[in-house]
Coordinates of C-alpha atoms (C1' of nucleotides) in Angstrom, one line a residue:
Chain A
M1 CA 97.3 -29.6 38.2
A2 CA 93.9 -29.3 36.6
K3 CA 95.1 -27.7 33.5
K4 CA 93.6 -28.7 30.3
I5 CA 93.1 -32.4 30.2
K6 CA 93.3 -33.5 26.7
K7 CA 90.4 -35.6 25.8
F8 CA 90.8 -38.1 23.0
R9 CA 88.5 -37.2 20.1
P10 CA 88.3 -39.7 17.3
K11 CA 88.2 -38.3 13.9
A12 CA 84.8 -38.9 12.3
R13 CA 85.6 -40.5 9.1
L14 CA 84.5 -43.5 7.0
P15 CA 86.9 -46.3 6.5
K16 CA 88.4 -46.2 3.0
G17 CA 86.4 -47.9 0.4
F18 CA 83.2 -47.9 2.4
R19 CA 80.3 -45.5 2.2
D20 CA 77.1 -44.4 3.8
I21 CA 74.0 -44.7 1.8
G22 CA 71.3 -42.0 2.0
P23 CA 67.5 -42.3 1.8
V24 CA 67.1 -41.7 -1.9
E25 CA 69.6 -44.4 -2.9
L26 CA 68.4 -46.8 -0.2
R27 CA 64.9 -46.6 -1.4
Q28 CA 66.0 -47.2 -5.0
T29 CA 68.1 -50.2 -3.9
Q30 CA 65.1 -51.6 -2.2
A31 CA 62.9 -51.2 -5.3
M32 CA 65.6 -52.9 -7.4
L33 CA 65.9 -55.8 -5.0
K34 CA 62.1 -56.2 -5.3
K35 CA 62.2 -56.3 -9.1
I36 CA 65.1 -58.7 -9.3
G37 CA 63.5 -60.9 -6.7
A38 CA 60.2 -61.0 -8.6
V39 CA 62.0 -62.4 -11.7
Y40 CA 63.9 -65.0 -9.7
E41 CA 60.7 -66.1 -8.0
A42 CA 59.0 -66.4 -11.3
Y43 CA 61.7 -68.7 -12.4
G44 CA 61.1 -70.9 -9.4
F45 CA 64.0 -70.0 -7.2
E46 CA 63.7 -69.9 -3.5
P47 CA 65.2 -67.3 -1.2
I48 CA 67.8 -68.2 1.4
E49 CA 70.1 -66.1 3.6
T50 CA 73.5 -67.1 4.9
P51 CA 75.6 -65.1 7.4
A52 CA 78.3 -62.5 6.6
F53 CA 81.0 -64.6 8.2
E54 CA 82.2 -68.0 7.2
Y55 CA 85.2 -70.0 8.4
T56 CA 88.0 -69.0 6.2
D57 CA 88.7 -72.4 4.9
A58 CA 85.1 -72.8 3.8
L59 CA 85.5 -69.8 1.6
G60 CA 88.2 -71.6 -0.3
K61 CA 91.0 -69.6 1.2
F62 CA 93.6 -72.0 2.3
L63 CA 95.8 -70.7 5.1
P64 CA 99.4 -70.7 3.8
D65 CA 102.4 -70.7 6.1
T66 CA 101.7 -67.2 7.1
D67 CA 99.7 -66.7 10.2
R68 CA 97.1 -64.5 8.5
P69 CA 94.7 -65.5 5.7
N70 CA 95.3 -64.1 2.2
E71 CA 94.8 -60.5 1.5
G72 CA 91.7 -59.8 -0.3
V73 CA 89.4 -61.0 2.5
F74 CA 88.6 -59.3 5.8
S75 CA 89.5 -61.8 8.5
L76 CA 89.5 -62.2 12.2
Q77 CA 90.2 -64.9 14.7
D78 CA 87.4 -66.5 16.7
E79 CA 88.0 -67.0 20.5
D80 CA 89.1 -70.5 19.7
D81 CA 91.7 -69.2 17.3
Q82 CA 89.8 -70.3 14.2
W83 CA 90.0 -67.9 11.3
M84 CA 86.7 -66.4 10.1
S85 CA 86.3 -64.2 7.1
L86 CA 83.6 -61.9 5.7
R87 CA 82.2 -63.5 2.6
Y88 CA 83.6 -62.1 -0.7
D89 CA 80.9 -63.6 -2.8
M90 CA 77.7 -65.6 -2.4
T91 CA 78.8 -68.8 -4.2
A92 CA 81.2 -70.2 -1.6
P93 CA 78.7 -69.8 1.2
L94 CA 76.1 -71.6 -0.9
A95 CA 78.5 -74.5 -1.5
R96 CA 79.0 -74.7 2.2
H97 CA 75.3 -74.7 2.9
V98 CA 74.6 -77.4 0.3
A99 CA 77.5 -79.5 1.6
E100 CA 76.4 -79.1 5.2
N101 CA 72.7 -80.0 4.4
Y102 CA 73.3 -82.3 1.5
Q103 CA 71.0 -85.1 2.8
D104 CA 68.0 -82.9 3.3
I105 CA 68.1 -80.8 0.2
A106 CA 65.9 -81.8 -2.8
K107 CA 68.1 -81.8 -5.9
P108 CA 68.2 -79.9 -8.2
Y109 CA 68.3 -77.2 -5.6
R110 CA 67.5 -73.7 -6.8
R111 CA 67.9 -70.7 -4.6
Y112 CA 68.5 -67.0 -4.8
T113 CA 70.1 -64.8 -2.2
W114 CA 71.3 -61.2 -1.9
G115 CA 73.3 -59.2 0.5
P116 CA 76.6 -57.3 1.0
V117 CA 79.9 -58.9 0.2
W118 CA 83.3 -57.6 1.2
R119 CA 86.6 -57.5 -0.6
N120 CA 89.8 -56.2 1.0
E121 CA 91.2 -54.6 -2.1
K122 CA 92.2 -51.2 -3.3
P123 CA 89.0 -49.2 -3.9
G124 CA 88.5 -47.4 -7.2
P125 CA 85.9 -45.4 -8.9
G126 CA 82.7 -47.3 -8.6
R127 CA 84.6 -50.0 -6.7
F128 CA 84.0 -50.4 -3.0
R129 CA 85.1 -52.7 -0.4
Q130 CA 81.5 -53.5 0.5
F131 CA 78.9 -53.9 -2.2
M132 CA 75.7 -55.8 -2.8
Q133 CA 75.3 -58.9 -4.9
F134 CA 72.2 -60.7 -6.0
D135 CA 72.8 -64.4 -6.8
A136 CA 70.9 -67.3 -8.3
D137 CA 72.2 -70.9 -8.4
T138 CA 71.0 -74.3 -9.5
V139 CA 72.8 -77.1 -7.6
G140 CA 72.7 -80.8 -8.3
T141 CA 72.3 -81.1 -12.1
A142 CA 74.7 -81.2 -15.0
N143 CA 71.9 -80.5 -17.4
I144 CA 72.9 -77.7 -19.7
A145 CA 69.3 -76.5 -19.5
A146 CA 70.1 -75.2 -16.0
D147 CA 72.8 -73.0 -17.4
T148 CA 70.5 -71.9 -20.1
E149 CA 67.9 -70.8 -17.7
I150 CA 70.4 -68.9 -15.7
C151 CA 71.2 -66.9 -18.8
M152 CA 67.6 -66.3 -19.6
L153 CA 67.1 -65.2 -16.0
A154 CA 69.9 -62.7 -16.3
A155 CA 68.5 -61.3 -19.5
D156 CA 65.0 -61.0 -18.1
T157 CA 66.3 -59.4 -15.0
M158 CA 68.1 -56.7 -16.9
E159 CA 64.9 -55.8 -18.7
A160 CA 62.9 -55.9 -15.5
L161 CA 65.3 -53.3 -14.1
G162 CA 64.6 -51.1 -17.0
F163 CA 67.5 -51.7 -19.4
S164 CA 66.4 -52.0 -23.0
T165 CA 67.7 -54.9 -25.2
S166 CA 70.2 -52.6 -26.9
E167 CA 71.7 -51.5 -23.5
Y168 CA 72.9 -54.8 -22.3
K169 CA 74.2 -58.1 -23.5
I170 CA 74.5 -61.5 -21.9
H171 CA 77.8 -63.1 -23.1
V172 CA 78.2 -66.8 -22.9
N173 CA 81.4 -68.8 -23.4
N174 CA 82.5 -72.3 -22.3
R175 CA 85.6 -73.2 -20.4
K176 CA 85.8 -76.4 -22.4
L177 CA 86.4 -74.3 -25.5
L178 CA 89.3 -72.6 -23.8
D179 CA 90.6 -76.0 -22.9
G180 CA 90.2 -77.0 -26.6
A181 CA 92.3 -74.0 -27.6
L182 CA 94.9 -74.9 -25.0
E183 CA 95.0 -78.4 -26.4
K184 CA 95.4 -77.1 -29.9
A185 CA 98.3 -75.0 -28.7
G186 CA 100.0 -78.1 -27.2
I187 CA 99.3 -77.2 -23.6
D188 CA 97.6 -79.9 -21.6
P189 CA 94.6 -78.4 -19.8
A190 CA 94.6 -81.2 -17.2
D191 CA 98.2 -80.9 -16.2
D192 CA 98.7 -79.2 -12.9
G193 CA 102.2 -78.5 -13.8
N194 CA 101.2 -75.7 -16.2
L195 CA 98.4 -74.3 -14.1
G196 CA 100.3 -71.0 -13.8
L197 CA 100.8 -70.8 -17.6
R198 CA 97.1 -71.5 -18.1
Q199 CA 96.1 -68.8 -15.7
T200 CA 98.4 -66.3 -17.4
I201 CA 96.9 -67.1 -20.8
F202 CA 93.3 -66.8 -19.4
R203 CA 94.1 -63.5 -17.8
S204 CA 95.6 -62.3 -21.1
L205 CA 92.5 -63.3 -23.0
D206 CA 90.3 -61.6 -20.4
K207 CA 92.0 -58.3 -21.2
Y208 CA 90.6 -58.4 -24.7
D209 CA 87.9 -55.8 -24.0
K210 CA 90.5 -53.5 -22.3
F211 CA 93.5 -53.6 -24.6
G212 CA 92.1 -55.2 -27.8
L213 CA 93.7 -57.9 -29.9
P214 CA 97.2 -56.2 -30.1
G215 CA 97.3 -55.9 -26.3
V216 CA 96.3 -59.6 -25.9
E217 CA 98.9 -60.5 -28.5
E218 CA 101.6 -58.8 -26.4
L219 CA 100.4 -60.4 -23.2
L220 CA 100.4 -63.9 -24.8
G221 CA 103.9 -63.3 -26.1
P222 CA 106.8 -61.4 -24.4
G223 CA 104.7 -59.1 -22.2
R224 CA 103.3 -55.7 -22.2
A225 CA 104.8 -52.4 -21.0
D226 CA 102.3 -50.0 -19.7
E227 CA 102.8 -46.2 -19.6
S228 CA 102.7 -45.9 -15.9
G229 CA 103.8 -48.6 -13.5
D230 CA 105.5 -51.8 -14.2
Y231 CA 105.9 -54.2 -17.0
T232 CA 103.4 -57.1 -17.2
K233 CA 105.2 -60.3 -17.9
G234 CA 103.7 -62.3 -20.8
A235 CA 102.9 -65.9 -21.3
Q236 CA 105.9 -66.4 -23.6
L237 CA 104.0 -68.3 -26.2
N238 CA 105.4 -68.7 -29.7
S239 CA 103.7 -67.1 -32.7
E240 CA 101.8 -70.3 -33.8
Q241 CA 100.3 -70.7 -30.3
I242 CA 99.4 -67.0 -30.2
K243 CA 97.7 -67.3 -33.5
I244 CA 95.4 -70.0 -32.2
F245 CA 94.2 -67.9 -29.3
L246 CA 93.8 -64.8 -31.4
D247 CA 91.8 -66.8 -34.0
F248 CA 89.8 -68.1 -31.1
L249 CA 89.0 -64.6 -29.9
G250 CA 88.2 -63.5 -33.4
S251 CA 85.6 -66.2 -34.0
A252 CA 82.9 -64.1 -32.3
K253 CA 80.2 -63.5 -34.9
D254 CA 76.9 -61.7 -34.8
S255 CA 74.9 -64.9 -34.8
R256 CA 75.3 -67.7 -32.4
V257 CA 75.3 -70.3 -35.1
S258 CA 78.0 -68.7 -37.1
T259 CA 80.1 -68.3 -34.0
L260 CA 79.8 -72.0 -33.4
D261 CA 80.6 -72.8 -37.0
Q262 CA 83.7 -70.7 -36.7
L263 CA 84.8 -72.3 -33.5
S264 CA 84.0 -75.8 -34.8
E265 CA 86.4 -75.2 -37.6
L266 CA 89.1 -74.1 -35.2
L267 CA 88.6 -76.6 -32.3
G268 CA 86.3 -79.3 -33.6
D269 CA 89.1 -81.8 -33.7
T270 CA 89.9 -81.5 -30.0
K271 CA 88.0 -83.4 -27.3
A272 CA 87.3 -80.6 -24.9
G273 CA 86.5 -78.3 -27.8
E274 CA 83.9 -80.7 -29.2
E275 CA 82.3 -81.1 -25.8
G276 CA 82.1 -77.4 -25.3
L277 CA 80.6 -76.9 -28.7
A278 CA 78.0 -79.6 -28.1
E279 CA 76.9 -77.8 -24.9
L280 CA 76.6 -74.5 -26.6
R281 CA 74.6 -76.0 -29.5
E282 CA 72.2 -77.3 -27.0
M283 CA 72.0 -74.0 -25.3
D284 CA 71.3 -72.2 -28.6
A285 CA 68.4 -74.6 -29.3
L286 CA 66.9 -74.0 -25.9
L287 CA 67.3 -70.3 -26.1
R288 CA 65.9 -70.0 -29.5
S289 CA 62.9 -72.0 -28.6
A290 CA 62.3 -69.8 -25.5
G291 CA 62.6 -66.7 -27.6
F292 CA 66.0 -65.4 -26.6
D293 CA 67.9 -64.3 -29.7
E294 CA 71.4 -63.0 -30.1
T295 CA 70.4 -59.4 -29.5
R296 CA 70.1 -60.5 -25.8
I297 CA 72.3 -63.5 -25.4
Q298 CA 75.4 -64.0 -27.4
F299 CA 78.3 -66.5 -27.7
S300 CA 81.5 -64.6 -27.0
P301 CA 84.8 -66.5 -26.9
F302 CA 86.5 -63.5 -25.2
I303 CA 84.6 -64.0 -22.0
V304 CA 86.9 -65.8 -19.6
R305 CA 86.0 -64.9 -16.0
G306 CA 88.9 -65.1 -13.6
L307 CA 87.7 -67.8 -11.2
D308 CA 89.5 -71.1 -11.7
Y309 CA 86.5 -73.1 -10.3
Y310 CA 84.5 -72.7 -13.4
T311 CA 84.2 -76.0 -15.4
G312 CA 81.8 -75.4 -18.2
P313 CA 79.7 -72.5 -19.5
V314 CA 80.5 -69.1 -18.2
F315 CA 78.4 -66.0 -18.4
E316 CA 78.8 -62.3 -18.1
A317 CA 76.2 -59.5 -18.2
E318 CA 77.5 -56.4 -19.8
L319 CA 76.1 -52.9 -20.1
T320 CA 76.9 -51.7 -23.6
F321 CA 76.2 -48.0 -23.4
E322 CA 78.6 -45.3 -22.4
A323 CA 77.9 -42.3 -20.1
R324 CA 79.7 -39.3 -18.9
N325 CA 80.3 -38.5 -15.2
D326 CA 80.0 -35.2 -13.5
D327 CA 83.5 -34.2 -14.7
G328 CA 82.6 -35.1 -18.3
E329 CA 84.8 -38.1 -18.4
L330 CA 83.7 -41.2 -20.3
V331 CA 82.4 -43.9 -18.0
R332 CA 82.0 -47.5 -19.1
F333 CA 79.9 -49.6 -16.7
G334 CA 81.0 -52.8 -18.5
S335 CA 80.5 -56.0 -16.6
V336 CA 77.7 -55.9 -14.0
G337 CA 77.4 -59.6 -13.3
G338 CA 78.8 -62.9 -14.1
G339 CA 78.8 -66.6 -13.3
G340 CA 79.1 -70.0 -14.7
R341 CA 79.2 -73.7 -14.1
Y342 CA 81.3 -74.9 -11.1
D343 CA 81.0 -78.6 -10.8
D344 CA 83.7 -79.1 -8.2
L345 CA 82.9 -76.5 -5.5
V346 CA 80.8 -78.6 -3.3
A347 CA 83.1 -81.6 -3.7
R348 CA 85.7 -79.6 -1.7
F349 CA 83.6 -80.4 1.4
T350 CA 82.0 -83.7 0.6
G351 CA 84.4 -85.3 -1.8
Q352 CA 81.4 -86.0 -3.9
R353 CA 81.0 -84.2 -7.2
V354 CA 77.9 -82.0 -7.2
P355 CA 77.4 -80.2 -10.5
A356 CA 76.2 -76.6 -10.1
T357 CA 75.7 -73.4 -12.0
G358 CA 75.0 -69.9 -10.9
F359 CA 75.1 -66.2 -11.6
S360 CA 75.8 -63.0 -9.6
L361 CA 74.6 -59.5 -10.3
G362 CA 76.4 -56.5 -8.9
V363 CA 73.4 -54.5 -7.6
S364 CA 75.4 -51.4 -6.7
R365 CA 76.9 -51.1 -10.1
L366 CA 73.6 -51.6 -11.8
Q367 CA 72.1 -49.0 -9.6
A368 CA 74.9 -46.5 -10.5
A369 CA 74.2 -47.2 -14.2
L370 CA 70.5 -46.6 -13.7
T371 CA 71.2 -43.4 -11.9
H372 CA 73.5 -42.3 -14.8
L373 CA 70.7 -42.9 -17.2
G374 CA 68.4 -40.8 -15.0
R375 CA 66.1 -43.7 -14.4
K376 CA 65.2 -43.1 -10.8
D377 CA 62.6 -45.4 -9.5
G378 CA 59.2 -44.0 -10.0
D379 CA 57.8 -44.4 -6.5
E380 CA 59.7 -41.6 -4.9
V381 CA 58.5 -41.0 -1.4
L382 CA 57.2 -37.6 -0.6
A383 CA 58.7 -35.9 2.4
P384 CA 56.5 -35.5 5.5
V385 CA 54.0 -32.8 5.9
V386 CA 55.2 -30.6 8.8
V387 CA 52.8 -29.3 11.4
L388 CA 54.3 -26.1 12.8
V389 CA 54.3 -25.4 16.5
M390 CA 53.1 -21.9 16.9
D391 CA 52.4 -22.1 20.6
R392 CA 54.3 -24.6 22.7
E393 CA 51.5 -25.2 25.1
E394 CA 49.3 -26.3 22.2
Q395 CA 51.6 -29.2 21.3
P396 CA 49.0 -31.8 22.3
H397 CA 46.6 -30.3 19.8
Y398 CA 49.2 -30.3 17.0
Q399 CA 50.2 -33.8 17.9
R400 CA 46.6 -34.9 17.3
M401 CA 46.5 -33.2 13.9
V402 CA 49.7 -35.1 13.0
Q403 CA 48.1 -38.3 14.2
D404 CA 45.0 -37.7 12.1
L405 CA 47.2 -37.2 9.0
R406 CA 49.1 -40.4 9.7
A407 CA 45.9 -42.3 10.2
A408 CA 45.0 -41.2 6.7
G409 CA 48.2 -42.7 5.3
I410 CA 50.0 -39.3 5.0
R411 CA 53.6 -38.9 6.2
A412 CA 53.5 -36.2 8.8
E413 CA 55.4 -34.8 11.7
M414 CA 55.1 -32.1 14.3
Y415 CA 58.1 -29.8 14.4
L416 CA 60.1 -31.2 17.3
G417 CA 62.6 -28.4 17.6
T418 CA 62.2 -25.3 19.8
S419 CA 62.8 -22.5 17.3
G420 CA 60.5 -19.9 16.1
M421 CA 58.3 -19.9 13.0
K422 CA 60.8 -18.6 10.6
A423 CA 63.2 -21.4 11.5
Q424 CA 60.4 -23.9 11.3
M425 CA 59.6 -22.8 7.7
K426 CA 63.3 -23.1 6.8
Y427 CA 63.3 -26.6 8.3
A428 CA 60.2 -27.6 6.3
D429 CA 61.8 -26.2 3.2
K430 CA 65.1 -28.0 3.6
R431 CA 63.3 -31.2 4.5
G432 CA 61.4 -31.0 1.2
A433 CA 58.0 -31.0 2.9
P434 CA 55.2 -30.8 0.3
C435 CA 53.3 -28.5 2.6
V436 CA 53.1 -27.2 6.1
V437 CA 50.1 -26.8 8.5
I438 CA 49.9 -23.6 10.4
Q439 CA 47.6 -22.9 13.3
G440 CA 48.4 -19.9 15.5
G441 CA 46.1 -18.1 17.9
D442 CA 44.1 -16.3 15.1
E443 CA 43.3 -19.5 13.3
R444 CA 42.5 -21.4 16.4
A445 CA 40.1 -18.7 17.5
V446 CA 38.0 -19.4 14.4
G447 CA 38.6 -23.2 14.3
E448 CA 40.7 -23.1 11.1
V449 CA 44.1 -24.2 9.9
Q450 CA 46.3 -22.7 7.3
I451 CA 47.8 -25.0 4.7
K452 CA 50.8 -23.7 2.7
D453 CA 51.9 -25.5 -0.4
L454 CA 55.7 -25.0 -0.4
A455 CA 56.4 -26.0 -4.0
E456 CA 53.7 -23.8 -5.3
G457 CA 54.9 -21.0 -3.1
L458 CA 58.4 -21.3 -4.5
R459 CA 57.0 -21.1 -8.0
L460 CA 55.0 -17.9 -7.2
S461 CA 58.1 -16.4 -5.5
K462 CA 59.7 -16.1 -8.9
D463 CA 57.6 -13.1 -9.6
I464 CA 57.9 -11.5 -6.2
E465 CA 61.0 -9.5 -5.5
D466 CA 60.5 -7.5 -2.4
S467 CA 60.1 -9.4 0.8
D468 CA 57.2 -7.5 2.2
T469 CA 55.0 -8.6 -0.7
W470 CA 56.4 -12.1 -0.4
R471 CA 55.5 -12.4 3.2
E472 CA 52.2 -10.5 3.3
S473 CA 50.7 -12.0 0.2
R474 CA 51.1 -15.5 1.7
P475 CA 51.4 -17.2 -1.6
A476 CA 50.0 -20.7 -2.1
Q477 CA 48.5 -20.6 1.3
F478 CA 44.8 -21.1 2.1
S479 CA 42.6 -21.6 5.2
V480 CA 40.2 -24.5 5.9
P481 CA 38.1 -25.5 8.8
E482 CA 40.1 -27.7 11.1
A483 CA 37.7 -30.6 10.5
E484 CA 38.8 -30.6 6.8
L485 CA 42.5 -30.7 7.6
V486 CA 43.1 -34.2 6.3
S487 CA 41.1 -33.9 3.1
A488 CA 42.7 -30.5 2.3
V489 CA 46.2 -31.8 2.8
Q490 CA 45.3 -34.9 0.7
G491 CA 44.2 -32.5 -2.0
V492 CA 47.5 -30.8 -2.1
L493 CA 49.4 -34.0 -2.1
D494 CA 47.3 -35.4 -4.9
R495 CA 48.0 -32.4 -7.0
I496 CA 51.7 -32.7 -6.4
R497 CA 51.7 -36.4 -7.4
N498 CA 49.8 -35.7 -10.6
E499 CA 52.3 -33.1 -11.6
T500 CA 55.3 -35.4 -11.2
Chain B
rG1 C1' 102.4 -54.0 -5.0
rC2 C1' 104.5 -50.5 -9.0
rC3 C1' 104.2 -45.5 -11.4
rG4 C1' 102.2 -40.4 -11.9
rC5 C1' 99.5 -36.4 -9.9
rC6 C1' 97.3 -33.8 -5.8
rU7 C1' 96.7 -31.9 -0.4
rU8 C1' 95.2 -23.9 1.5
rA9 C1' 87.9 -22.2 5.2
rG10 C1' 82.2 -26.9 5.6
rC11 C1' 82.6 -27.3 -0.3
rU12 C1' 85.1 -25.7 -5.1
rC13 C1' 89.4 -23.3 -5.6
rA14 C1' 93.1 -18.6 -6.2
rG15 C1' 97.6 -17.2 -3.8
rU16 C1' 103.2 -13.6 -8.4
rU17 C1' 110.9 -14.8 -8.5
rG18 C1' 110.3 -17.1 -1.1
rG19 C1' 108.4 -11.1 1.9
rU20 C1' 105.4 -9.0 6.8
rU21 C1' 97.9 -9.0 8.4
rA22 C1' 96.4 -15.9 3.6
rG23 C1' 91.9 -14.6 -0.1
rA24 C1' 87.3 -15.4 -3.4
rG25 C1' 82.7 -17.8 -4.7
rC26 C1' 79.3 -21.0 -2.7
rG27 C1' 77.4 -22.7 1.9
rC28 C1' 76.5 -21.5 7.2
rU29 C1' 74.7 -17.9 11.3
rA30 C1' 72.4 -13.3 12.4
rG31 C1' 69.9 -8.8 11.1
rA32 C1' 66.8 -5.7 7.6
rU33 C1' 61.4 -8.7 8.5
rU34 C1' 59.2 -10.0 17.1
rG35 C1' 53.4 -15.1 12.3
rU36 C1' 56.1 -17.2 6.9
rG37 C1' 60.7 -21.2 3.4
rG38 C1' 62.4 -17.9 -1.8
rA39 C1' 65.0 -13.2 -3.9
rU40 C1' 67.9 -8.8 -2.4
rC41 C1' 71.1 -6.1 0.9
rU42 C1' 74.2 -5.8 5.4
rA43 C1' 77.1 -8.0 9.2
rG44 C1' 79.4 -12.2 11.3
rA45 C1' 81.6 -16.9 12.4
rG46 C1' 84.9 -20.2 10.2
rG47 C1' 92.4 -21.7 8.9
rU48 C1' 97.6 -26.8 12.5
rC49 C1' 98.1 -23.6 4.5
rC50 C1' 98.3 -32.5 5.6
rC51 C1' 102.5 -34.0 9.2
rU52 C1' 107.8 -34.1 10.5
rG53 C1' 112.5 -32.4 9.7
rG54 C1' 115.7 -29.3 6.6
rU55 C1' 117.4 -24.7 3.6
rU56 C1' 116.7 -19.4 4.6
rC57 C1' 117.0 -13.0 7.9
rG58 C1' 112.2 -14.9 6.3
rA59 C1' 108.5 -20.9 3.9
rG60 C1' 101.6 -21.8 2.2
rA61 C1' 105.5 -21.6 -1.7
rC62 C1' 112.0 -24.6 -2.0
rC63 C1' 114.3 -29.7 -0.4
rA64 C1' 113.8 -34.7 2.1
rG65 C1' 111.0 -38.3 4.5
rG66 C1' 106.1 -39.7 6.0
rA67 C1' 100.6 -39.7 5.8
rG68 C1' 96.1 -39.2 3.2
rG69 C1' 93.6 -38.7 -1.4
rU70 C1' 93.3 -39.5 -6.6
rG71 C1' 94.4 -41.6 -11.6
rG72 C1' 96.7 -45.7 -14.3
rU73 C1' 98.6 -50.6 -13.9
rA74 C1' 98.9 -55.4 -11.3
rC75 C1' 95.9 -58.6 -8.4
rC76 C1' 90.6 -59.6 -8.0
rA77 C1' 88.7 -66.0 -5.3

RNA sequence: GCCGCCUUAGCUCAGUUGGUUAGAGCGCUAGAUUGUGGAUCUAGAGGUCCCUGGUUCGAGACCAGGAGGUGGUACCA
């Protein structure tokens, strides 16, 4: 018997599309959340938190005949067999919250929220199955001023995060203009019968930034063959219809007013188009008066946004610069946030139309962009000072030193391992400790401690080649009376802070 | 989902027309140095050559299927 019993050992591995986040990034995320939140607070939004799970039907995923909810969401069945799903954005949970508490909420209701969202999709570069969104919404007013404020908020947030005006752009379009273009092309935007066609057209227009006008033209027409993979079926429009949409895309001008003039010429005689234009004219006036010109907020007919629940203005925040990744490949960050007016979302629950508008920022993507630009957040935390344990039986004494340092607001720790001094030095080095505190028998006998500045020591080591000198000269190391431990360490830290 | 590419040490990779004992750099551990992180030198540990089957006297290499990764495309509420 008792041969080798095979013990099951799970392989330590992350689920695909998920990732662990280390201390540096985590601290940066926290700093970003704080900055974004400050802008939102200044605009008068209030924080709220909703849970990660919602009932699947509340998320707007209808269960078809299959026994599992749509792909794209992570779902599981509750003990009473009800399907629950991890939220895939912050908007649907908000709509649920508003519908559930409709009586008690003062309208217009303005709130912001942030947290992880999950999407069960194929991960790609910079695309994960869990990522963080920061959201602001105004619920309960159809006033276009609410949409305008959301755009202003988005622009101000980008700048608060450290992007300059030339590095981002807030694009604004209006679904009503798209409806006007449909109308012009003889496609009834209100007819459910051509919903599929409308979606195909919208998707084609949305590819403008990816494939350009010729690509969109193919997609609106017969279809587009791509080099690798399959053939994308087109919308099968005729050339007159296609021309309408291409003209529509081409009406983007540098100034908001000229864009509106151009669009007016194209769609002014359609009902939906005229409505959309009127809304954008109002936005332009509000923006102009608030000091937001077209270098920050632009009217861009090519912005579509995939969601069919949008009913009016739609927005997108774009990063306009390019960067290179570690392999030297060109990286475009592109869209880092989006939103729009969704007047029918709450009505799904209550039957009562509740106008709403909102915006989501992709925090993780913004963070990746900031990192690429080398804009780490300034308040980098220093690693702890390490107090070496030269004699195990003196640990209580070392522990007190550590506690004195902590009481002075200095991150500090006693070496908790059981290895010798050399290993302890290596530990402190790897840890990135600014300095170590050394007290062996010699120092203790005269009531002193040695403080070694590790960064300075490394610098001095450049000129030392043989190890005897390196060890014996004890570079960047000095002795102080034990009573002056805290102030001496503080002095070293102050010097390091001033250098960086 | 569809198409292409890739998979050899912890990491980055080399490995000839199929040939016997599979390598390098970096990293890691130890020593030179029993109280000093660096540099240098020396030694060492570390491998299911992704898996399964096939071809062959012989497969890390060739063939088929599968898995995983990756790039593009589709979808993205």
